XYZ file of C-alpha atoms in Angstrom:
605
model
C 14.902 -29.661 25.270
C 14.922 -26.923 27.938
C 15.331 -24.378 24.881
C 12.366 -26.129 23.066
C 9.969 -25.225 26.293
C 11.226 -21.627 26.595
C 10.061 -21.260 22.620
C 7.145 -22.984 23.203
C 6.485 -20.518 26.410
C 7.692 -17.371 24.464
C 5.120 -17.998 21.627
C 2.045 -18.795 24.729
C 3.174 -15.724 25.929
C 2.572 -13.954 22.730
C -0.347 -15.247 22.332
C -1.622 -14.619 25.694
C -0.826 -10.867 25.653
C -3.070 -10.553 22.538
C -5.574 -11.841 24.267
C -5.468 -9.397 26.927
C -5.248 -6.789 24.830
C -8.079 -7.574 22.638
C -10.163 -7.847 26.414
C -8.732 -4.257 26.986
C -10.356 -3.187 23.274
C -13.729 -4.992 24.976
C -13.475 -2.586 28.259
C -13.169 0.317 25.702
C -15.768 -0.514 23.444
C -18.452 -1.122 26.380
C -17.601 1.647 28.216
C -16.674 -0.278 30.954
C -13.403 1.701 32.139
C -14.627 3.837 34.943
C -16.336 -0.084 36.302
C -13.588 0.425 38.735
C -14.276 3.988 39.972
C -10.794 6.515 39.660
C -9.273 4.042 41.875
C -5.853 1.791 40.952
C -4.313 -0.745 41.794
C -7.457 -1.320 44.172
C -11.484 -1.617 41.986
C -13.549 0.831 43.982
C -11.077 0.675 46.755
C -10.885 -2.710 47.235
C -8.776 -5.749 46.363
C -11.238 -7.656 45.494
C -14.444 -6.053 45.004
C -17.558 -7.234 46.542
C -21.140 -8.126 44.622
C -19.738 -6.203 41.733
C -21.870 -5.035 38.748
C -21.037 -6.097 35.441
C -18.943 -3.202 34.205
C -16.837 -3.297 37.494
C -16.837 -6.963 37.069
C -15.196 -6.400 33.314
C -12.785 -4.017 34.086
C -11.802 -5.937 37.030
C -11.304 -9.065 34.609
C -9.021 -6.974 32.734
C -6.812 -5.830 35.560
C -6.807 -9.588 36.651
C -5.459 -10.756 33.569
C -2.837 -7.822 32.874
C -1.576 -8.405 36.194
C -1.145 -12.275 35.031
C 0.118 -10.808 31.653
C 2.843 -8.721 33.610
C 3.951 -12.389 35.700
C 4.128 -14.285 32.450
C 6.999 -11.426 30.572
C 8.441 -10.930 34.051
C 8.854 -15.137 33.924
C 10.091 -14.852 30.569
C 12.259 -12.393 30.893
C 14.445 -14.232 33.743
C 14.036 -17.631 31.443
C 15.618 -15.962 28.852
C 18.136 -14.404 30.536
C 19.053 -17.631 32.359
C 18.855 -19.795 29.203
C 21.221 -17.764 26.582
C 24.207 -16.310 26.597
C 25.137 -12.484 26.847
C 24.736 -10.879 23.328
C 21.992 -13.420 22.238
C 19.314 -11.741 20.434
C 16.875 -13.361 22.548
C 17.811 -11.340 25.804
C 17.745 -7.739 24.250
C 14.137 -9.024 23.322
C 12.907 -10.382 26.634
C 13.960 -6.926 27.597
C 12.109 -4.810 25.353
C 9.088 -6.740 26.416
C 9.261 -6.059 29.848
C 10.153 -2.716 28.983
C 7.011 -2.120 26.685
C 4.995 -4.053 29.557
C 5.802 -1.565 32.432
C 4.657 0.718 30.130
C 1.713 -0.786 29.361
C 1.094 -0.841 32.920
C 1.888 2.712 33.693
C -0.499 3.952 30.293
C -3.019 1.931 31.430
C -3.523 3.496 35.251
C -3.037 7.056 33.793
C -6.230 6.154 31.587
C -8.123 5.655 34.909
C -6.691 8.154 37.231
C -7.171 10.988 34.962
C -10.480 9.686 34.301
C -9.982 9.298 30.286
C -12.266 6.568 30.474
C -16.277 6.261 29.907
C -17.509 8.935 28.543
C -14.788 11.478 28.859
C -14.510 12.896 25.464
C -11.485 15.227 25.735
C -8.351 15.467 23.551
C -5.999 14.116 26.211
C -7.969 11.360 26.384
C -7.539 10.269 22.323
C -3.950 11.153 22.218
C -3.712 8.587 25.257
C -5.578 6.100 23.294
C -3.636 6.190 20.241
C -0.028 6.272 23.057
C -1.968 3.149 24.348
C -2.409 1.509 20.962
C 1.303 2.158 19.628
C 2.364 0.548 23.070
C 0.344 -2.442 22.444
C 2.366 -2.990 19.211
C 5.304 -2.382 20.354
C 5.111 -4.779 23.526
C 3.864 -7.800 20.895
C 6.570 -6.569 18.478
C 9.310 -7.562 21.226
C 7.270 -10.393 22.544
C 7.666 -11.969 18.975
C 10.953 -11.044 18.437
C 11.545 -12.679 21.172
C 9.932 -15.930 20.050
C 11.654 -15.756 16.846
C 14.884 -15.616 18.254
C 14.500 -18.052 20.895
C 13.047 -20.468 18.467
C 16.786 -20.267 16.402
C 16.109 -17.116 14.135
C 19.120 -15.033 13.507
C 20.260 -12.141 14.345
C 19.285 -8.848 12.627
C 21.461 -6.785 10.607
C 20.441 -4.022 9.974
C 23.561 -1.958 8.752
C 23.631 -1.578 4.947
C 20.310 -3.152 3.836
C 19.325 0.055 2.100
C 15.706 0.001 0.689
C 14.802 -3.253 2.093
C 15.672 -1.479 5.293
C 13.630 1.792 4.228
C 11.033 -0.355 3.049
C 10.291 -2.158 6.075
C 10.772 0.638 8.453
C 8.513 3.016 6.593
C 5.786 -0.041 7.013
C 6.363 -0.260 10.612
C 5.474 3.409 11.056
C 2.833 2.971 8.574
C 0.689 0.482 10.630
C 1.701 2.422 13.662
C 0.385 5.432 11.857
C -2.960 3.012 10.862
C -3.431 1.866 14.119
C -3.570 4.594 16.187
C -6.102 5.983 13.480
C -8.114 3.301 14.243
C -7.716 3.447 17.623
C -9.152 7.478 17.773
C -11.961 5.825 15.265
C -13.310 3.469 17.642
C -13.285 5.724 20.330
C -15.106 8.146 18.131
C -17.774 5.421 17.647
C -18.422 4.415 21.223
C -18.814 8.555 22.129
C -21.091 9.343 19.060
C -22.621 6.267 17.507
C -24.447 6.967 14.234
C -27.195 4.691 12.800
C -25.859 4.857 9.690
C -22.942 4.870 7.207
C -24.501 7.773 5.479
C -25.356 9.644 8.643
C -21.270 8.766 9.862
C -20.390 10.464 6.553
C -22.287 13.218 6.535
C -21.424 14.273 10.294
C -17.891 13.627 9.131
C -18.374 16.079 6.693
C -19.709 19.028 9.044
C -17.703 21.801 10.091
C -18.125 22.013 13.907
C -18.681 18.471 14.531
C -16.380 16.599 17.032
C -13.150 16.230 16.138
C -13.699 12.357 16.866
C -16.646 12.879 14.203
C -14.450 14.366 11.584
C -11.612 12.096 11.710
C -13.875 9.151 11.415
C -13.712 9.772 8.110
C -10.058 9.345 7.259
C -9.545 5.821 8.634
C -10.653 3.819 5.365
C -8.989 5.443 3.426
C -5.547 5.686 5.441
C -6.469 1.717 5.640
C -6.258 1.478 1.850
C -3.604 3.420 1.726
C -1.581 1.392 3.933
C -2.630 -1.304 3.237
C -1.616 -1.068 -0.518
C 1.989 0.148 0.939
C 2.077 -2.915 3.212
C 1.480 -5.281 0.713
C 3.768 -3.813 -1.933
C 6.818 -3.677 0.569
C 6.039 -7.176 1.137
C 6.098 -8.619 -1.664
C 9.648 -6.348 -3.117
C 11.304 -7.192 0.342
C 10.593 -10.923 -0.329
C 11.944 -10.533 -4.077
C 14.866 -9.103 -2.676
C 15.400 -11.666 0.121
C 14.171 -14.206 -1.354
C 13.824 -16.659 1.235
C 11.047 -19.673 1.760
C 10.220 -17.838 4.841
C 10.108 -14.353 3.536
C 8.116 -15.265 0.995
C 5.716 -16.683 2.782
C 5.542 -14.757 4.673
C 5.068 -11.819 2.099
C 1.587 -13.942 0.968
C -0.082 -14.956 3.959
C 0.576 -11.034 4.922
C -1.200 -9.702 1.586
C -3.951 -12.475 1.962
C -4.622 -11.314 5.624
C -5.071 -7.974 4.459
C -7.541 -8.712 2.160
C -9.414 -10.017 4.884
C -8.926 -7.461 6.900
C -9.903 -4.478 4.771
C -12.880 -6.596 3.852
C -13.834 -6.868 7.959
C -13.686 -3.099 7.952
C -15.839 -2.739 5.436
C -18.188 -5.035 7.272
C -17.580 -3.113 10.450
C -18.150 -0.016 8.877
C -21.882 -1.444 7.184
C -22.537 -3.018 10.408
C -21.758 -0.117 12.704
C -19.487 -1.078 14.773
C -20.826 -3.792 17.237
C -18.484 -4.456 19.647
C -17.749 -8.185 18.210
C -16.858 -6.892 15.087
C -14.646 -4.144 16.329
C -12.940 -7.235 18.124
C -12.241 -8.748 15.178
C -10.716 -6.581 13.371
C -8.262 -5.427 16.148
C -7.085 -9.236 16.467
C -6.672 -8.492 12.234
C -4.705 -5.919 13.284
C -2.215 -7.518 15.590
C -1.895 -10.632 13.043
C -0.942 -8.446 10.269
C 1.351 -6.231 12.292
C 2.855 -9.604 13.968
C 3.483 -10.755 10.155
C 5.156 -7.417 9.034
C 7.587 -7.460 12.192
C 8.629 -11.120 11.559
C 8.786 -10.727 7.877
C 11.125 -7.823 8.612
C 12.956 -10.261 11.518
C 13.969 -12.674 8.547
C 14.593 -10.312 5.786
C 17.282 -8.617 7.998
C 18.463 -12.288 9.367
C 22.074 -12.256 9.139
C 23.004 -13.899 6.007
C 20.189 -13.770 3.525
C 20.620 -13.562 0.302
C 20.510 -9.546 -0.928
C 19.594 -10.013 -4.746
C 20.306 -6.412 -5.185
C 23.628 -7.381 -4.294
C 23.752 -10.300 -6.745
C 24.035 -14.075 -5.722
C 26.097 -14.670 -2.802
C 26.114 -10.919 -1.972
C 28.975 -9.615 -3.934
C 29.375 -6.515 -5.656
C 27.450 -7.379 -9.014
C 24.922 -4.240 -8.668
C 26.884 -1.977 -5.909
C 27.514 0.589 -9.591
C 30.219 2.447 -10.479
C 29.817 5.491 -9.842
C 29.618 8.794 -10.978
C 25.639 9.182 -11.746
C 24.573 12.491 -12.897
C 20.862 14.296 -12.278
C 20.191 13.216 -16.001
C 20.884 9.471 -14.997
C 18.610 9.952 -11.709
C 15.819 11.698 -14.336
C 16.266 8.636 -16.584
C 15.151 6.443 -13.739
C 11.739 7.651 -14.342
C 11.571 7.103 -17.981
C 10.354 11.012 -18.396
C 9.408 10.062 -21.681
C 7.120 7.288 -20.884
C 5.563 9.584 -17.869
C 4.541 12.575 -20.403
C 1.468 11.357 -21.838
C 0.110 9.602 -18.382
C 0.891 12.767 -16.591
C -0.924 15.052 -19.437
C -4.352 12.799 -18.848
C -4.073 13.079 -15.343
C -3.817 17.066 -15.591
C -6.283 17.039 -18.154
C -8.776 15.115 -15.674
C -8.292 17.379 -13.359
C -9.834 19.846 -16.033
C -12.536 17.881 -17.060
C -13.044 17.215 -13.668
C -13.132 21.166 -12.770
C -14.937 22.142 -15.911
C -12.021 24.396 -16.639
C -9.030 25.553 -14.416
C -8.856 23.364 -11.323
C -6.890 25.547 -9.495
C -2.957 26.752 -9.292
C -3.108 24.258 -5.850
C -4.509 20.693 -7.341
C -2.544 21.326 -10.490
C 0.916 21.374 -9.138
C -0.183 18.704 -6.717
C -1.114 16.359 -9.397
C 1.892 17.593 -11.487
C 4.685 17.617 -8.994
C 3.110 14.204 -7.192
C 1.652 12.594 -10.168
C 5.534 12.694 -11.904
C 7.023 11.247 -8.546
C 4.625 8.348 -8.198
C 5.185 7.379 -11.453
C 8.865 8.002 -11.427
C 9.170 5.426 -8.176
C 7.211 3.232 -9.968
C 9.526 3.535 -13.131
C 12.719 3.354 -11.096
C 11.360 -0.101 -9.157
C 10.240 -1.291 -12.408
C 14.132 -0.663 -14.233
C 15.510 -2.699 -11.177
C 13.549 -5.689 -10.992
C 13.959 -6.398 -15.172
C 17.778 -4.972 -15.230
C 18.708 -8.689 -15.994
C 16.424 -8.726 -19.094
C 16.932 -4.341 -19.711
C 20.816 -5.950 -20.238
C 19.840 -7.783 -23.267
C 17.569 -5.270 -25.192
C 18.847 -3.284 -27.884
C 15.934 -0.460 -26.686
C 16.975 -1.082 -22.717
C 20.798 -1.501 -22.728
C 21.819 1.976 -21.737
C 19.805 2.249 -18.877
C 21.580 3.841 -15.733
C 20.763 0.120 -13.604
C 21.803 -1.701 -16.482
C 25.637 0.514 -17.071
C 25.658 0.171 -12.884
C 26.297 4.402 -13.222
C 23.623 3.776 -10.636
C 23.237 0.846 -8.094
C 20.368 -1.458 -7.360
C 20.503 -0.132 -4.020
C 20.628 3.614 -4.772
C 17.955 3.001 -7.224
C 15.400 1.418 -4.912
C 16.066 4.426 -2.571
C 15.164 6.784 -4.865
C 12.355 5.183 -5.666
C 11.265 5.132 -2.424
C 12.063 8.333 -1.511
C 10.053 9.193 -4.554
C 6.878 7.123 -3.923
C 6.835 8.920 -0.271
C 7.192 12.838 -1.364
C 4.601 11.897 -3.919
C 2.070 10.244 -1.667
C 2.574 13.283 0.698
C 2.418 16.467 -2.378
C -0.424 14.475 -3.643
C -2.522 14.610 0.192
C -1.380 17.687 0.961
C -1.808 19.566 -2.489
C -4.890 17.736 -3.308
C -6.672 15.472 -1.148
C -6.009 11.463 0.533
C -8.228 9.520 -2.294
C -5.898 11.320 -5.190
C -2.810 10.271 -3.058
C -3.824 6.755 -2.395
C -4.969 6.041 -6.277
C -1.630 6.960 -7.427
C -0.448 4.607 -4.715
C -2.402 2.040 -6.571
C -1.115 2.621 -9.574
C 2.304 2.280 -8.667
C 1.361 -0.923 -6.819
C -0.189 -2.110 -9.535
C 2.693 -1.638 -12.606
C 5.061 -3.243 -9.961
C 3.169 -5.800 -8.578
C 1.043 -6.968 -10.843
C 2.542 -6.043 -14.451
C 6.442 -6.458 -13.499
C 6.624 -8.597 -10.712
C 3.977 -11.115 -11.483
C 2.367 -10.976 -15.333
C 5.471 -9.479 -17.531
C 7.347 -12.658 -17.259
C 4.386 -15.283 -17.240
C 1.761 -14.508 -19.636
C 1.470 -12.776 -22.908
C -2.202 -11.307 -21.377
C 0.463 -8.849 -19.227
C -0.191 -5.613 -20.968
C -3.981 -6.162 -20.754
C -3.838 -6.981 -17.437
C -1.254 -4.992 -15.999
C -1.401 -2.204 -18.341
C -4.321 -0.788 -16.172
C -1.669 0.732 -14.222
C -1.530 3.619 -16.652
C -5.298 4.103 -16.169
C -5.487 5.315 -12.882
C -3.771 8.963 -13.726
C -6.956 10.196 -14.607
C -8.481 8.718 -11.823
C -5.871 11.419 -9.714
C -6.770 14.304 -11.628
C -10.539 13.671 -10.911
C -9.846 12.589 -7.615
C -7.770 15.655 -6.812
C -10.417 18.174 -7.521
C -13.724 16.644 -6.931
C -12.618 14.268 -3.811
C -14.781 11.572 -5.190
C -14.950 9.077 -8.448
C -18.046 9.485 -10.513
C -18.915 7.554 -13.472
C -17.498 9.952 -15.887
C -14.014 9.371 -14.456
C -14.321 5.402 -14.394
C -15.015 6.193 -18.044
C -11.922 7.773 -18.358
C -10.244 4.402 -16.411
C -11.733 2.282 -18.979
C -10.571 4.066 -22.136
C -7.111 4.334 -21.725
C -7.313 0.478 -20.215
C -8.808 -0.542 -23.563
C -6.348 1.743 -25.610
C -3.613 0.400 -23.742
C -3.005 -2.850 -25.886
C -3.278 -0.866 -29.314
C -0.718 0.771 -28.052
C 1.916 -1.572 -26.716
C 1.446 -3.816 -29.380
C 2.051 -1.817 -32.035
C 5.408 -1.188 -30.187
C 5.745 -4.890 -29.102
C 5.316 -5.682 -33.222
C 8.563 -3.304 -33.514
C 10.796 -4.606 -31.156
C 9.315 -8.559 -31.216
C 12.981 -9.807 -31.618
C 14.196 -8.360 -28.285
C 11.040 -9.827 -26.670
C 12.148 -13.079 -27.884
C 15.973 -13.415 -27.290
C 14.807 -12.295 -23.435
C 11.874 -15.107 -22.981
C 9.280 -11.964 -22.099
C 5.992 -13.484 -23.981
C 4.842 -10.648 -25.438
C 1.926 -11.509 -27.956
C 3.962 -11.385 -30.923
C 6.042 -13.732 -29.594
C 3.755 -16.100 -28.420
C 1.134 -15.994 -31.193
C 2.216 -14.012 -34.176
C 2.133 -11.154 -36.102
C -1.328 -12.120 -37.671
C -2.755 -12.574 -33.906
C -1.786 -9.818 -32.758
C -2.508 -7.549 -35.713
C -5.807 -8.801 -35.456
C -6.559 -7.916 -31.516
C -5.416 -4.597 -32.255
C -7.703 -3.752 -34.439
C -10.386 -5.717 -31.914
C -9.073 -3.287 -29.318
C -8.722 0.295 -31.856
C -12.349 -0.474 -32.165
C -13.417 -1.400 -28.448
C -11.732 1.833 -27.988
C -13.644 4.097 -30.563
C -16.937 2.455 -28.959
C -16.117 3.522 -25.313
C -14.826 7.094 -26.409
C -18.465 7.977 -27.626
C -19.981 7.079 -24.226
C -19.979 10.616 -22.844
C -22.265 11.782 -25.168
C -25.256 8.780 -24.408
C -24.006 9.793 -20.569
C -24.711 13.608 -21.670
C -21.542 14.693 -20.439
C -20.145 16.146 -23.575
C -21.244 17.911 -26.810
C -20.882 18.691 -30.299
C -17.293 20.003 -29.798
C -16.017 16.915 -28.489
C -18.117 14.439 -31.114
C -16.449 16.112 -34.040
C -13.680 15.435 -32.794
C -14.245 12.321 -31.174
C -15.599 10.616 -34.751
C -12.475 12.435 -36.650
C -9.443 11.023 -34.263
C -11.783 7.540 -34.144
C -11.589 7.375 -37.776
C -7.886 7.753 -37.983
C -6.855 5.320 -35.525
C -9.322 2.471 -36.894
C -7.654 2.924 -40.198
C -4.226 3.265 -39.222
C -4.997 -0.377 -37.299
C -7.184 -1.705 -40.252
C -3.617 -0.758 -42.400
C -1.402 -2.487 -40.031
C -4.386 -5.472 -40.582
C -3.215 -5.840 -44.377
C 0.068 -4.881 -44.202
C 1.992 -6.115 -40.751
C 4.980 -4.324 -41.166
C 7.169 -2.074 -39.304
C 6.770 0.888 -41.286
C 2.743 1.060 -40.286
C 3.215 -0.047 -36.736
C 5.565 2.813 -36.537
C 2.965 4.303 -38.182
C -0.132 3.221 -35.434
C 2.155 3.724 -32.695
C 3.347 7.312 -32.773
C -0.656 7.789 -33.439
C -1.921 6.490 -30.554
C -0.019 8.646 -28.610
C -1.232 11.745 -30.456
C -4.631 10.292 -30.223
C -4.910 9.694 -26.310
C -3.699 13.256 -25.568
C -5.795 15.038 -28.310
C -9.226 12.956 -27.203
C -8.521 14.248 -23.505
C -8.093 18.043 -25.026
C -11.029 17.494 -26.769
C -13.221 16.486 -23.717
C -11.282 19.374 -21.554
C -12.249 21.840 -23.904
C -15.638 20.432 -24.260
C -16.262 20.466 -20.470
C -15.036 24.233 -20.411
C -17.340 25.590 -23.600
């Protein structure tokens, strides 16, 4: 029972120093810090000051209740400590919070004896801001740790958990890395409000500004970017720990984030008011909160490790002896050709021509390594079903020349040299697309639709439409229509495609359960939506020219490559066999790349 009240405490206390924190975020945002003069402990030299005015009396508030903040961990601390034996998790917990606390304390009276507070808009004063912010998280990291484990979670281990490990500590860092972006962006909207979005953009834009002005900028997009990661690591961290809680966990996370990208978005429109910047730091804390204890009870001792196999034996630990060529094979090189060649060849439609020795390696180098991680995750979440495919069998996860675990590192690894060749080479919209991308073939198409619906490839195969979307992306730092075009004709060329291959290998589909559409309705229904799609296809690849984009170059050759698919599909119509699916197949892939060529060269005439 006494245990039961010290959980019940930890979790008030949790909840209390969220609270204060979000009243510290109110002091900021009103530019009530200097209510207090440069004095501390003492407001204006006094204990307790006298007829104060209303920013005094806010700032004074705040000190009031960190002060009771400080009492409550100091309280829990010394329950904990009395309550649980040495080497309980619980203790090293109660410690980091009053650890994190005095710091908390000590950041906060630096902010007001250096006078980094009002309207003081020096650099020392952001890069305290964003120490103040990663200090925050860190004290309500340890304050719910502490919770956890004095509500009867288990230990952490946190030897040998390989990617889940990786996973979950890159997502820490990225939320640190998010937060303390926001934190510089809401200081940069107290010190130069705007009175509008376009107006924030375009001083964002200006060489000379602020730097507070021109970071402003990067904040939504480092949101999406994160966010996307955050979500993703959830999800494949509660696939490979697949416990009731983690899982759970993993979905109210991704739901939260939804909301709170959408109350950003709303902040942004709304320009900041300060009730709105409130609510989406409390966003903030709930969806860092949810990482750290999804992490706590991935990395609970004893939870199953699917990489591992059931019961955590040595099913997937490999055997040994991978080569490069097995590490290449990861990330199907084949499969990555064509999606890299319409991402390069966006980039020169894009460009109108050569878009530069720079973006091109960018998009090369990081467009391969997104879509390699994404290739690699992808080969070890369907090595049970790869195992039993004729076309999938020699796979390096499948012959164990590589393990599970090895395999999610390198896809990891991967995903994060990517993300960074793409930002640095080329710019942080082209980075976080490919992100998407990747999100999308794992989440959606493997982890969710492959297995449940023979609609997968239509849905999920708009994972290989966002390459172009890098290319563009990469040179023009924006999406215009003309590139969404691009999006939408390889998502509606996509099923001609698959199918045709799905028609070839239908009997592997089948002895593995995946419900392709020939599986699930037939050669005749699927022959038929192929030709549907061939011809949704030819539609949207004439759309340039009613847009004016492209000329007589590219409608030659537009109507000739149309022709030839629509027939190939209207022969696979009368005759569903697997000489012309063969036949359709090995032409669509001729006909993607040669209709981006044909726009490139278009664009550069």
């Amino acid at each position: 029972m006494n245990r039961a009240r010290l959980s019940r405490y930890a979790w008030a206390v949790l909840l209390w120093n969220v609270l204060v924190a979000l009243w510290g975020a109110y002091v900021r945002a009103t530019g009530s810090g200097a209510g207090c003069g440069a004095h501390w402990p003492t407001c204006n030299g006094e204990v307790i000051p006298r007829a104060p005015q209303v920013e005094t009396l806010i700032e004074f508030t705040h000190r009031a209740t960190s002060g009771l903040a400080f009492l409550s961990v100091l309280f829990l601390f010394l329950w904990v400590w009395r309550a649980f034996p040495k080497g309980h998790p619980a203790r090293f917990g109660a410690g980091l919070s009053l650890f994190f606390m005095v710091a908390e304390s000590l950041v906060g009276a630096s902010l007001v004896l250096f006078g980094w507070v009002a309207d003081n808009v020096s650099p020392e004063r952001a890069v305290v801001q964003m120490v103040h912010l990663a200090n925050t998280y860190f004290l309500l990291a340890a304050l719910a740790l502490t919770a956890w484990w004095a509500s009867g979670g288990s230990p952490l281990r946190l030897r040998g958990q390989g990617a889940v490990g990786f996973a979950l500590a890159l997502g820490l860092l990225a939320l640190l890395f998010l937060g303390m972006s926001g934190a510089v962006t809401a200081l940069g909207d107290l010190l130069f409000p705007v009175r509008s979005s376009l107006e924030a953009l375009e001083r964002s834009l200006t060489p000379g500004e602020h730097f507070l002005v021109r970071l402003r900028i990067l904040h939504p997009l480092i949101a999406v970017s994160v966010g996307l990661y955050v979500v993703f690591a959830g999800f494949l961290v509660a696939h490979l720990r697949p416990s009731p809680t983690a899982q759970g966990l993993a979905r109210l996370l991704a739901y939260l984030y939804g909301v709170q990208l959408l109350a950003g978005l709303v902040n942004v429109w709304l320009k900041a008011p300060v009730w709105m910047q409130l609510l989406h730091l409390l966003l903030a804390y709930a969806v860092w909160l949810l990482f750290v204890l999804l992490g706590a009870a991935a990395l609970a001792q004893g939870a199953r490790r699917v990489e591992l196999g059931e019961g955590g034996d040595e099913v997937h630990r490999g055997t040994g002896g991978a080569t490069w060529k097995d590490y290449l094979a990861l990330t199907k090189p084949r499969v990555i050709s064509l999606l890299l060649f319409t991402a390069l060849l966006a980039s020169f439609i894009a460009a109108k021509g050569w878009p530069g020795l720079k973006v091109f390696l960018a998009v090369a180098l990081g467009g391969y390594m997104m879509a390699g991680a994404a290739n690699a995750l992808n080969m070890v979440v369907d090595r049970d079903i790869d195992a039993r495919m004729r076309r999938t069998a020699r796979r390096p996860t499948v012959t164990q020349r590589i393990s599970s675990r090895d395999a999610l590192l390198f896809a990891f690894a991967l995903a994060v040299l990517g993300f960074a060749v793409l930002w640095w080479g080329a710019n942080l919209l082209a980075a976080t697309l490919a992100l998407m991308g990747l999100l999308w073939y794992v989440l959606v198409y493997t982890l969710y639709l492959k297995r449940r619906t023979w609609q997968n490839i239509v849905i999920g195969g708009a994972a290989g439409a966002f390459p172009p979307l890098v290319g563009w992306a990469a040179v023009s730092g924006e999406l215009s229509l003309f590139a969404w075009y691009l999006f939408a004709l390889i998502f509606f060329w996509t099923p001609v495609h698959f199918w045709a291959l799905a028609l070839m290998i239908q009997d592997d589909y089948r002895a593995v359960g995946v419900p392709m559409l020939p599986v699930v309705l037939g050669e005749r229904a699927t022959v038929i939506q192929i030709a549907l799609y061939a011809l949704l296809t030819a539609l949207i690849s004439v759309m340039p020219l009613a847009m004016g984009e492209l000329g007589l170059f590219y409608l030659a050759s537009s109507l000739l490559l149309n022709g030839l698919l629509i027939l190939k599909s209207l022969a696979l119509y009368r005759q569903p066999e697997r000489g012309t699916a063969v036949s359709l197949y090995k032409y669509s892939m001729l006909y993607l790349a040669l209709l981006f060529v044909a726009m490139a060269v278009d664009r550069a005439l």
